PDB file of C-alpha atoms in Angstrom:
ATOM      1  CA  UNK E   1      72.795 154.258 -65.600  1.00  0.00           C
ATOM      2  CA  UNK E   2      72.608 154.643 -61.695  1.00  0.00           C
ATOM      3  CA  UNK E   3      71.624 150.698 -61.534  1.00  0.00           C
ATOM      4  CA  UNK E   4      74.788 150.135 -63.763  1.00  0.00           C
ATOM      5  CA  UNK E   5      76.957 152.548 -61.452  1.00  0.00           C
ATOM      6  CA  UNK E   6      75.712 150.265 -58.203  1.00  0.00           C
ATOM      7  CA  UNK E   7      76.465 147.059 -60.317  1.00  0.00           C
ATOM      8  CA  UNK E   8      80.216 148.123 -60.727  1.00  0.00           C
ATOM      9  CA  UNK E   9      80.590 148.642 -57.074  1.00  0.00           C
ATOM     10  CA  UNK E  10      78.197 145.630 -55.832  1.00  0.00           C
ATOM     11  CA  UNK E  11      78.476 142.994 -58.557  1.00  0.00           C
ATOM     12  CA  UNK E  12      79.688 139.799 -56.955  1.00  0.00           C
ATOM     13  CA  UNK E  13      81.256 138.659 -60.708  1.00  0.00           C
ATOM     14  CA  UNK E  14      84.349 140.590 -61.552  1.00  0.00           C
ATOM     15  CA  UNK E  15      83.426 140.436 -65.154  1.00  0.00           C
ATOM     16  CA  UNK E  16      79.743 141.536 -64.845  1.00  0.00           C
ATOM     17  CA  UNK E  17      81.362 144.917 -62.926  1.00  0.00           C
ATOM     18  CA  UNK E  18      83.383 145.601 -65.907  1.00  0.00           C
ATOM     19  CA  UNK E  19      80.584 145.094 -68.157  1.00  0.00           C
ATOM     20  CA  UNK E  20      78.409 147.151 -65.926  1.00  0.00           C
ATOM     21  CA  UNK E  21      81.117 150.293 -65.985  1.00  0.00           C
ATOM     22  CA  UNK E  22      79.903 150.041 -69.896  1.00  0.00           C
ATOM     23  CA  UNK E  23      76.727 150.322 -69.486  1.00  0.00           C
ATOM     24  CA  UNK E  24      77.282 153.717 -66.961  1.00  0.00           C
ATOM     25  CA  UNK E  25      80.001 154.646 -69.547  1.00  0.00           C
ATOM     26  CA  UNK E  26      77.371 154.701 -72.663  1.00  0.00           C
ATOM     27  CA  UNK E  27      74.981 156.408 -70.325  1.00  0.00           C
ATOM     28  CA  UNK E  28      77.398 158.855 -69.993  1.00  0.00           C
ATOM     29  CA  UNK E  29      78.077 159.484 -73.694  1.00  0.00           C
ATOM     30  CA  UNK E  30      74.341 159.744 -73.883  1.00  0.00           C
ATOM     31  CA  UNK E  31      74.069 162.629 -71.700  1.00  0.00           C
ATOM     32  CA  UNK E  32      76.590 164.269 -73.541  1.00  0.00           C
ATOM     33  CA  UNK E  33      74.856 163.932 -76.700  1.00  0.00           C
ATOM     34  CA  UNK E  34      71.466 165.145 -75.075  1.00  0.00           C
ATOM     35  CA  UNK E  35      73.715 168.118 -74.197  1.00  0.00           C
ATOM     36  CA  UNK E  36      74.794 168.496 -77.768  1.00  0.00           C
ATOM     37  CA  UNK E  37      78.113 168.149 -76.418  1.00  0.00           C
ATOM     38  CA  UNK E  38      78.511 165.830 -80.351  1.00  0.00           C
ATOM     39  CA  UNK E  39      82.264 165.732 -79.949  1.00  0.00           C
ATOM     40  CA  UNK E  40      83.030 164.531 -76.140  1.00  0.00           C
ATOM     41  CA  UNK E  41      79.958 162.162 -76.839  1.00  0.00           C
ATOM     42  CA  UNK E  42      81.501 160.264 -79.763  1.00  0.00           C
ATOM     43  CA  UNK E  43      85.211 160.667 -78.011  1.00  0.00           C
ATOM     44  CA  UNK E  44      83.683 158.882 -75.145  1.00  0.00           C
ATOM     45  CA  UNK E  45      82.926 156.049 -76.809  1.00  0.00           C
ATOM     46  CA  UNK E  46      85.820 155.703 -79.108  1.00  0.00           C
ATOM     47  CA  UNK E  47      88.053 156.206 -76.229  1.00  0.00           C
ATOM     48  CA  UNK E  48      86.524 154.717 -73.151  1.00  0.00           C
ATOM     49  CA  UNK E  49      84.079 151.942 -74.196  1.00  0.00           C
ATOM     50  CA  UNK E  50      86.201 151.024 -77.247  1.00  0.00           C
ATOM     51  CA  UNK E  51      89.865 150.979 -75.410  1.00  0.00           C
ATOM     52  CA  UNK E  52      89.463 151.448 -71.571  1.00  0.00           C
ATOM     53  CA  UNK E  53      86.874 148.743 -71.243  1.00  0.00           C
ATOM     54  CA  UNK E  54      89.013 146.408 -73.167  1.00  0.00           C
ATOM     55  CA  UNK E  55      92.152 147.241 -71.249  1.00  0.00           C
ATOM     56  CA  UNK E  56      89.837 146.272 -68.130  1.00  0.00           C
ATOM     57  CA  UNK E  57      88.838 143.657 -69.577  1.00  0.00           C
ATOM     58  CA  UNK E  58      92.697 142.149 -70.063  1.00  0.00           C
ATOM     59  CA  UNK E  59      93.667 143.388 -66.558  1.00  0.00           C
ATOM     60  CA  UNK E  60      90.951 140.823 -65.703  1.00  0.00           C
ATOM     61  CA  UNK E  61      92.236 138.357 -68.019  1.00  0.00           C
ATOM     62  CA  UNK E  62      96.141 138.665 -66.962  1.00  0.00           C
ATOM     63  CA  UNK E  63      95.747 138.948 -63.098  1.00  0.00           C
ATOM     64  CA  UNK E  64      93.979 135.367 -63.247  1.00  0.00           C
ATOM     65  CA  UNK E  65      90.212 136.945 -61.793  1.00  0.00           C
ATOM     66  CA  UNK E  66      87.944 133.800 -60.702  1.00  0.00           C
ATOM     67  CA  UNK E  67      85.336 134.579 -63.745  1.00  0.00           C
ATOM     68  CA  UNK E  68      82.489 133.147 -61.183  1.00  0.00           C
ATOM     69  CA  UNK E  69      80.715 134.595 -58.367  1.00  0.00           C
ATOM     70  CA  UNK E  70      82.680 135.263 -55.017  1.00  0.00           C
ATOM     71  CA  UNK E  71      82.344 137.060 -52.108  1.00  0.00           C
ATOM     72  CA  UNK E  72      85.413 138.005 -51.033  1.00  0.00           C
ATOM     73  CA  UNK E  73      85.987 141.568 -53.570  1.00  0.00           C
ATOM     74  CA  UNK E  74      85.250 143.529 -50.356  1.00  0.00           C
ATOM     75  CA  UNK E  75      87.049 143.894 -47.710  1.00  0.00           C
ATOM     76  CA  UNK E  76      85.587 144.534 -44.077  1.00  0.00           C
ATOM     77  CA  UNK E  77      84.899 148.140 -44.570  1.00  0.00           C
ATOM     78  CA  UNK E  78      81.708 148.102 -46.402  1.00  0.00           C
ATOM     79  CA  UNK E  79      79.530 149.692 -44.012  1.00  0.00           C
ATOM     80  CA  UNK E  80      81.951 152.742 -42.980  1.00  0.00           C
ATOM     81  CA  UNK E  81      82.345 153.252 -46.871  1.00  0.00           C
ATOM     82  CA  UNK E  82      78.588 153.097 -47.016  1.00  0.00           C
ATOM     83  CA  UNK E  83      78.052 155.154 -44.473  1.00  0.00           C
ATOM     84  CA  UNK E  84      80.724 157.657 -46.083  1.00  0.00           C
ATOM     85  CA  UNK E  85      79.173 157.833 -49.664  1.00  0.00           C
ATOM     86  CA  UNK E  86      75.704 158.094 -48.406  1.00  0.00           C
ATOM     87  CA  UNK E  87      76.993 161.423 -46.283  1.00  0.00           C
ATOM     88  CA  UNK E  88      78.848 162.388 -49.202  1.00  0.00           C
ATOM     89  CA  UNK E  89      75.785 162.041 -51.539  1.00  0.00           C
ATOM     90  CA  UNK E  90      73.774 163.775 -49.239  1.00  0.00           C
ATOM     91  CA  UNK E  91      76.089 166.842 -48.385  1.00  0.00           C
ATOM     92  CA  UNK E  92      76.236 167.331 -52.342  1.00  0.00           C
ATOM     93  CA  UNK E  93      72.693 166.787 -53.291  1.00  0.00           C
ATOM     94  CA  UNK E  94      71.900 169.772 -51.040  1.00  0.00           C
ATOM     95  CA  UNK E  95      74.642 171.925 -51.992  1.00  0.00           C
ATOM     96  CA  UNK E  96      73.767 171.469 -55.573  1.00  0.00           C
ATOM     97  CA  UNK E  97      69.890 171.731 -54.608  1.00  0.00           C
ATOM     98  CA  UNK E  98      70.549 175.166 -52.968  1.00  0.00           C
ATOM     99  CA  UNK E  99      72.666 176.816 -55.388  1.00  0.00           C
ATOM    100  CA  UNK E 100      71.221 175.974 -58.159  1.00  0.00           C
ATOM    101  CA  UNK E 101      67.876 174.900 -57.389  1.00  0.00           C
ATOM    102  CA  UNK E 102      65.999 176.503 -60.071  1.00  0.00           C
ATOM    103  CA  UNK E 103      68.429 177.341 -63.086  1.00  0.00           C
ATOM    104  CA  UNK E 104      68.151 175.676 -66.690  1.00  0.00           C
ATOM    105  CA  UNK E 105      70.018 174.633 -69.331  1.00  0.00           C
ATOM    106  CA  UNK E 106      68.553 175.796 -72.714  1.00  0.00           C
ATOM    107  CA  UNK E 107      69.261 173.967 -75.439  1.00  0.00           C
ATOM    108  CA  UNK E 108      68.626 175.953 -78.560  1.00  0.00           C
ATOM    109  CA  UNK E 109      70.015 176.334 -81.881  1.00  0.00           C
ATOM    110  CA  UNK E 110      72.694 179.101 -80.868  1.00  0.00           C
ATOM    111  CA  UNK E 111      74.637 176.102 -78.088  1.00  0.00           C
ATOM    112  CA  UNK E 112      74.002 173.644 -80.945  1.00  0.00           C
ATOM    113  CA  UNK E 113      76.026 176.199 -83.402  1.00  0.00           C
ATOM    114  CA  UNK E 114      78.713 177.229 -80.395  1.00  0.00           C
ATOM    115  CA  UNK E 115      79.219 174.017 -79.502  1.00  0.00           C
ATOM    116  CA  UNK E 116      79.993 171.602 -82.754  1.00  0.00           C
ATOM    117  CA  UNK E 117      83.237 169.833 -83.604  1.00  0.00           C
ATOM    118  CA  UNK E 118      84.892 172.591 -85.291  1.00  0.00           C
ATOM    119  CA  UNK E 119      84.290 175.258 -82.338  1.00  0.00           C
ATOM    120  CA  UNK E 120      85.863 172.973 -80.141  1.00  0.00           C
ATOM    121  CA  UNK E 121      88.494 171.862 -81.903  1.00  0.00           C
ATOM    122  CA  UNK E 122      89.515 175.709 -82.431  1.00  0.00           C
ATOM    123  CA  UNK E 123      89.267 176.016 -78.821  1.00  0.00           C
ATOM    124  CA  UNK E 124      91.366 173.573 -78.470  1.00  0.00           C
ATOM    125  CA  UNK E 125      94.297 174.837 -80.888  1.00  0.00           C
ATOM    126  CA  UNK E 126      93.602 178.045 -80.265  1.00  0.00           C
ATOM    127  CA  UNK E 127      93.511 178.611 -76.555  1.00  0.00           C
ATOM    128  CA  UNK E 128      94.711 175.186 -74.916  1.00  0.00           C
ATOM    129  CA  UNK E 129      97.785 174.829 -77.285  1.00  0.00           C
ATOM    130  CA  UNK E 130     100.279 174.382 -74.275  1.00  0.00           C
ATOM    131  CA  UNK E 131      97.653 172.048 -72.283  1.00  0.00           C
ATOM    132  CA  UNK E 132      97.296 169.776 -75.357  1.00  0.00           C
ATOM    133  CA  UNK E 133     101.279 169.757 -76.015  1.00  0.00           C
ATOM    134  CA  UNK E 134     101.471 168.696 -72.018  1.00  0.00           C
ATOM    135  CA  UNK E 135      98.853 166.185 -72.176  1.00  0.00           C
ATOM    136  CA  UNK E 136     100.372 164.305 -75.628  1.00  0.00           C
ATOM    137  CA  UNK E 137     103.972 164.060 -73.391  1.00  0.00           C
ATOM    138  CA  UNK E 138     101.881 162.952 -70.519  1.00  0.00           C
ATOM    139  CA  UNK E 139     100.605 160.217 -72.817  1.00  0.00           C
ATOM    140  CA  UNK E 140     103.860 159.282 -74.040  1.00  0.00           C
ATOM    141  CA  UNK E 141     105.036 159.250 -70.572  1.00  0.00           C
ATOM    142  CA  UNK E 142     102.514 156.827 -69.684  1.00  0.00           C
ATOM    143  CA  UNK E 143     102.763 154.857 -72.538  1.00  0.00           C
ATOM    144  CA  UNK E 144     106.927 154.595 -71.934  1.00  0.00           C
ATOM    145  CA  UNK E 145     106.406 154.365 -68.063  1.00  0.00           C
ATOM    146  CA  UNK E 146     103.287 151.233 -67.996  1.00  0.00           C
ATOM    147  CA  UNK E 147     105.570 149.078 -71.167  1.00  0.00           C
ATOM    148  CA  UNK E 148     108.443 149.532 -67.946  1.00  0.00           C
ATOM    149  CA  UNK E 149     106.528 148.893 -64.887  1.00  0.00           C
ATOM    150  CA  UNK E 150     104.988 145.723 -66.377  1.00  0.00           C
ATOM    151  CA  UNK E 151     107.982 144.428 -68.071  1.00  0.00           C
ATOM    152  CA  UNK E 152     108.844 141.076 -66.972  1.00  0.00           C
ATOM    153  CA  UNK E 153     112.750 140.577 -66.597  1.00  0.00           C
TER     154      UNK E 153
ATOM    155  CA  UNK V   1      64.728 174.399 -85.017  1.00  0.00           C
ATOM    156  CA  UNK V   2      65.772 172.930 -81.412  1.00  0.00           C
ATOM    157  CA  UNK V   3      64.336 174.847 -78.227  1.00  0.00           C
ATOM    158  CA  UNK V   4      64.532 172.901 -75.009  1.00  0.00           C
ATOM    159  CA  UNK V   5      64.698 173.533 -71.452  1.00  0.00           C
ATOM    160  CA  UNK V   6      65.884 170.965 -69.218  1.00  0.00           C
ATOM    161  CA  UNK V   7      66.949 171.548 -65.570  1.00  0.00           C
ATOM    162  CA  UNK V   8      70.579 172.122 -64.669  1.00  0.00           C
ATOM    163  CA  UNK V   9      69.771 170.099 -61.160  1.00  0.00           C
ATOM    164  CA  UNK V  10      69.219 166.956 -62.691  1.00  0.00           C
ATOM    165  CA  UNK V  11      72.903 166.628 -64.189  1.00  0.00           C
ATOM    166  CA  UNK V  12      74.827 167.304 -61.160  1.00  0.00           C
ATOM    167  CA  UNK V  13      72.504 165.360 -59.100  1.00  0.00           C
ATOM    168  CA  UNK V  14      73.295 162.467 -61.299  1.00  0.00           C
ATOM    169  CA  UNK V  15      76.874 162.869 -61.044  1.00  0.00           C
ATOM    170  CA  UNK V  16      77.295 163.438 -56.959  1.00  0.00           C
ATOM    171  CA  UNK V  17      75.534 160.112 -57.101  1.00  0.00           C
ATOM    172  CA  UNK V  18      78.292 158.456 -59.655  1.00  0.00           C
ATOM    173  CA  UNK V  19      81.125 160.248 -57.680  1.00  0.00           C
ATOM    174  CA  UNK V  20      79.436 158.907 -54.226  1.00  0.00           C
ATOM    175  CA  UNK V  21      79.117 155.087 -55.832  1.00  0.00           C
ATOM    176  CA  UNK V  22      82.715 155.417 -56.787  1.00  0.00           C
ATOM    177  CA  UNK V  23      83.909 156.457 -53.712  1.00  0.00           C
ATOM    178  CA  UNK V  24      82.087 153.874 -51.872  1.00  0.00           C
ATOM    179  CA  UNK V  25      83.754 151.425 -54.772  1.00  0.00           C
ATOM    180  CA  UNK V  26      87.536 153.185 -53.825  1.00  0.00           C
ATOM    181  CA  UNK V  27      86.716 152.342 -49.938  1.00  0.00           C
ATOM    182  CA  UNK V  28      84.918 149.195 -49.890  1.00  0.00           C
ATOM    183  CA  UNK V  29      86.424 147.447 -52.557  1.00  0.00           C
ATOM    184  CA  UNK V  30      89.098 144.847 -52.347  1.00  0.00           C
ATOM    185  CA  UNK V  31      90.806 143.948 -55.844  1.00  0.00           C
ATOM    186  CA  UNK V  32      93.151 146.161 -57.931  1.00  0.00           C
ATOM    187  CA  UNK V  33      91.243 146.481 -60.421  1.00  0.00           C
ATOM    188  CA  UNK V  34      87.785 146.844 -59.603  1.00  0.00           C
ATOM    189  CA  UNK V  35      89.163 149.375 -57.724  1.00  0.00           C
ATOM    190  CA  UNK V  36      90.379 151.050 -60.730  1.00  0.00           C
ATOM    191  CA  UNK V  37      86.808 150.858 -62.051  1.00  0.00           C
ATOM    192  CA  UNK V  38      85.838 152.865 -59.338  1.00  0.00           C
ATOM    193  CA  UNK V  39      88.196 155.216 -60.093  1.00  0.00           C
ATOM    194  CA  UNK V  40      86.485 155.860 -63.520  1.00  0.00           C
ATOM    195  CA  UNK V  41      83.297 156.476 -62.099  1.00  0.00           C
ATOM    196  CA  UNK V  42      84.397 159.439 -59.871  1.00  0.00           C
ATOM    197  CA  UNK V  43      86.176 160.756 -63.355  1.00  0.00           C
ATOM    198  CA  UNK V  44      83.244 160.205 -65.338  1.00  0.00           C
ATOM    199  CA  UNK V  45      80.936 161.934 -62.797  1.00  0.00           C
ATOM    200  CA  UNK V  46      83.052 165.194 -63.288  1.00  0.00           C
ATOM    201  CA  UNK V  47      82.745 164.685 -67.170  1.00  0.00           C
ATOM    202  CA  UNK V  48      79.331 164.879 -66.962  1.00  0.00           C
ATOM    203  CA  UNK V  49      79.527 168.588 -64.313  1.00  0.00           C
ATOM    204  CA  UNK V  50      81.900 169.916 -66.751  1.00  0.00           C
ATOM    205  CA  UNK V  51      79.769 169.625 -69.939  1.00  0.00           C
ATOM    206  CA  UNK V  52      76.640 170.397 -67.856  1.00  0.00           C
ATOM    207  CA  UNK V  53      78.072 173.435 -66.774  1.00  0.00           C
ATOM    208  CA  UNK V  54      79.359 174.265 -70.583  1.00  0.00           C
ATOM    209  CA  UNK V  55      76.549 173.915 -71.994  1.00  0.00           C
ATOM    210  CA  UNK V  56      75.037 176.135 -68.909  1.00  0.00           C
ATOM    211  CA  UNK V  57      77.434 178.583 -69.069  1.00  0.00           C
ATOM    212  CA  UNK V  58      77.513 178.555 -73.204  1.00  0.00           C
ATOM    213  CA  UNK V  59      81.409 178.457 -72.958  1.00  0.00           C
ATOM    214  CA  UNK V  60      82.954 175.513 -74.688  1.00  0.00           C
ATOM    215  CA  UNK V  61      85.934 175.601 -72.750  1.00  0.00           C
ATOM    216  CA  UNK V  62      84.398 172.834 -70.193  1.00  0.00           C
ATOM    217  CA  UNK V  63      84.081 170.358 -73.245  1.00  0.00           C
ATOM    218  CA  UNK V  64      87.825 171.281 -73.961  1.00  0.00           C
ATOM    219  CA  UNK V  65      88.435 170.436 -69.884  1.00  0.00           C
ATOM    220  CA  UNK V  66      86.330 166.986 -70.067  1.00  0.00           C
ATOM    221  CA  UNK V  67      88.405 166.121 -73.037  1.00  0.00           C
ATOM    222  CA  UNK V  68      91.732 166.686 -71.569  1.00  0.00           C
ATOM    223  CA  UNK V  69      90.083 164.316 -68.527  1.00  0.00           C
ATOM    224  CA  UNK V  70      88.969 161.796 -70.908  1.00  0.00           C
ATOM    225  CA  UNK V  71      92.778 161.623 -71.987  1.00  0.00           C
ATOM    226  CA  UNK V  72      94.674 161.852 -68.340  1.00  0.00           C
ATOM    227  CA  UNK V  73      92.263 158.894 -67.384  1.00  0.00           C
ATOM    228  CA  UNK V  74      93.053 156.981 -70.645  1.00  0.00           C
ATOM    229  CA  UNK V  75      96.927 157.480 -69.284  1.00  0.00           C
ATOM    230  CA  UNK V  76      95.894 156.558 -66.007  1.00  0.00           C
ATOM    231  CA  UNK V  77      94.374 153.383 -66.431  1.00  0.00           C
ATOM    232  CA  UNK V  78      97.314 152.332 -68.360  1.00  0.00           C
ATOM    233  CA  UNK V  79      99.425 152.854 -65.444  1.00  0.00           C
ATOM    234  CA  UNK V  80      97.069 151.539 -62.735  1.00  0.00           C
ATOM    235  CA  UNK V  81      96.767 148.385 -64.592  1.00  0.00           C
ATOM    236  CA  UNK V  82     100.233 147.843 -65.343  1.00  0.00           C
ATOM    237  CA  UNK V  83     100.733 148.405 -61.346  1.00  0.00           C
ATOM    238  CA  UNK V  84      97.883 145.891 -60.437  1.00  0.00           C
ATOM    239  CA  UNK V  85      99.357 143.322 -62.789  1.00  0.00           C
ATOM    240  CA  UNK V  86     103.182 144.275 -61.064  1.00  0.00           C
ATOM    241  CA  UNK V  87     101.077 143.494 -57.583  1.00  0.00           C
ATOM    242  CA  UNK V  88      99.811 140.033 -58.845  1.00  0.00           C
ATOM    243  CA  UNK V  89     102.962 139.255 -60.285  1.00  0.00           C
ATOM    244  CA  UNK V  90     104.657 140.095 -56.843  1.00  0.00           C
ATOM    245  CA  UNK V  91     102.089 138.731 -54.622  1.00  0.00           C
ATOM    246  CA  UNK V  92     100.110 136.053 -56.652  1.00  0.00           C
ATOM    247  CA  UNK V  93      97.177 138.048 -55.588  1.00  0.00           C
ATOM    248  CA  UNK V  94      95.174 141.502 -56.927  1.00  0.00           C
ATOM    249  CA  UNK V  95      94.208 142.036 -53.493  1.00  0.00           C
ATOM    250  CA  UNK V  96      95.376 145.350 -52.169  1.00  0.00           C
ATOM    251  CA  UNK V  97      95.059 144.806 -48.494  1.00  0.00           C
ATOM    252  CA  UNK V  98      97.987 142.359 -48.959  1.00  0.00           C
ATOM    253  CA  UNK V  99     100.174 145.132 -50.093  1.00  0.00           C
ATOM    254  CA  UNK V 100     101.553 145.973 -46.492  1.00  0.00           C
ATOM    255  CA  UNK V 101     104.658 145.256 -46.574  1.00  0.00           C
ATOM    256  CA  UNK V 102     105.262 148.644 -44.886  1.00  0.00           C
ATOM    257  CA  UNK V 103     103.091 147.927 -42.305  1.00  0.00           C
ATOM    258  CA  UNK V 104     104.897 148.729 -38.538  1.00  0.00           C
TER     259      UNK V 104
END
């Protein structure tokens, strides 16, 4: 997953970085499922792998990408953007490290009953009504917005 | 019957090293749209802290969050795309550094 996460931002082939964000993306959904998180798990991969990656994939397809190898994706700031992440990565990594350097998640029978579909799904209805009513005009929004923005006329 | 510990650590450790990659993708990349890729890494690195910290916390209510981010980036992609294609349409080119029209 970390090997796929450096292919997306080092992959010379525009296509291979796409199909490396997949990789990372399943990774992710696996992680979720280790965390018996069953719901955001299977959400991830209906949602990203099975529509994101294949809207990537067209935004490849429709802005005319060279599908071979080439070196110019980057511009000249590599090594300050290197040199940025790695300082970010470190500042975080010992943040995390000292706050919470020895705590652990137990997974157990009680988080496997708290957190099925159905628990989350009341949560959902129950105490993010007005989030979820925002988020489905968002959607729409977008929806309405993108179909005007790429509109040829 | 399902008894496991596993160490909180290792999640976020894993994610501040997605969000790091993606924001060395963000800086150092040059085209729209792997650009946009790099964008889902940073939001898929604070999927994975929010249903860390659920399950951590026993509270569902970060699943319910990484849901709702799952969704805004499903919206946002849509939109970023759309713009990138607008760009190459424009320009003949997915290259951001040759949007600077604005430049002084």
């Amino acid at each position: 997953m970390a090997g796929g996460a450096i292919g997306v931002v080092r992959s010379p082939n525009i296509v291979h970085a796409a199909l490396f964000l997949i990789v990372v993306l399943v990774g992710a959904a696996a992680q979720y499922i280790v965390l018996l998180a069953e719901f955001v798990g299977i959400t991830q991969f209906f949602i990203y792998i099975g529509a994101i990656a294949v809207l990537f994939l067209f935004g490849i397809m429709l802005t005319r990408a060279p599908m071979g190898s080439r070196t110019d994706f980057d511009n000249d700031q590599r090594w300050p953007a290197a040199i940025v992440a790695v300082f970010l990565a470190g500042v975080l990594v010992a943040l995390v490290v000292d706050a919470f350097g020895n705590d652990k998640i137990r997974l157990d029978d009680q988080l496997l009953e708290t957190s099925r579909t159905g628990p989350v799904g009341d949560s959902i209805f129950r105490n993010f009504v007005i989030p979820f009513e925002v988020v489905s005009m968002l959607l729409l929004a977008a929806l309405v917005g993108a179909v005007v923005i790429a509109r040829r006329d | 019957m399902l008894a496991a510990d596993v160490a909180l650590n290792q999640y976020l450790i894993l994610s501040a090293f997605l969000f790091c990659t993606g924001v060395y993708g963000v800086l150092a990349r040059r085209n729209g749209v792997l650009v946009l890729l790099s964008v889902e890494l940073m939001l898929n690195a604070v999927n994975i802290n929010l249903v860390a910290f659920s399950a951590f916390t026993r509270n569902i209510s970060g699943q319910v969050f990484a849901l709702f981010v799952i969704t805004i980036a499903a919206a946002e992609v849509g939109v970023g795309l759309a713009i990138v294609l607008l760009i190459y349409r424009n320009l003949r080119s997915p290259d951001l550094d040759r949007v600077d029209q604005l430049k002084g």
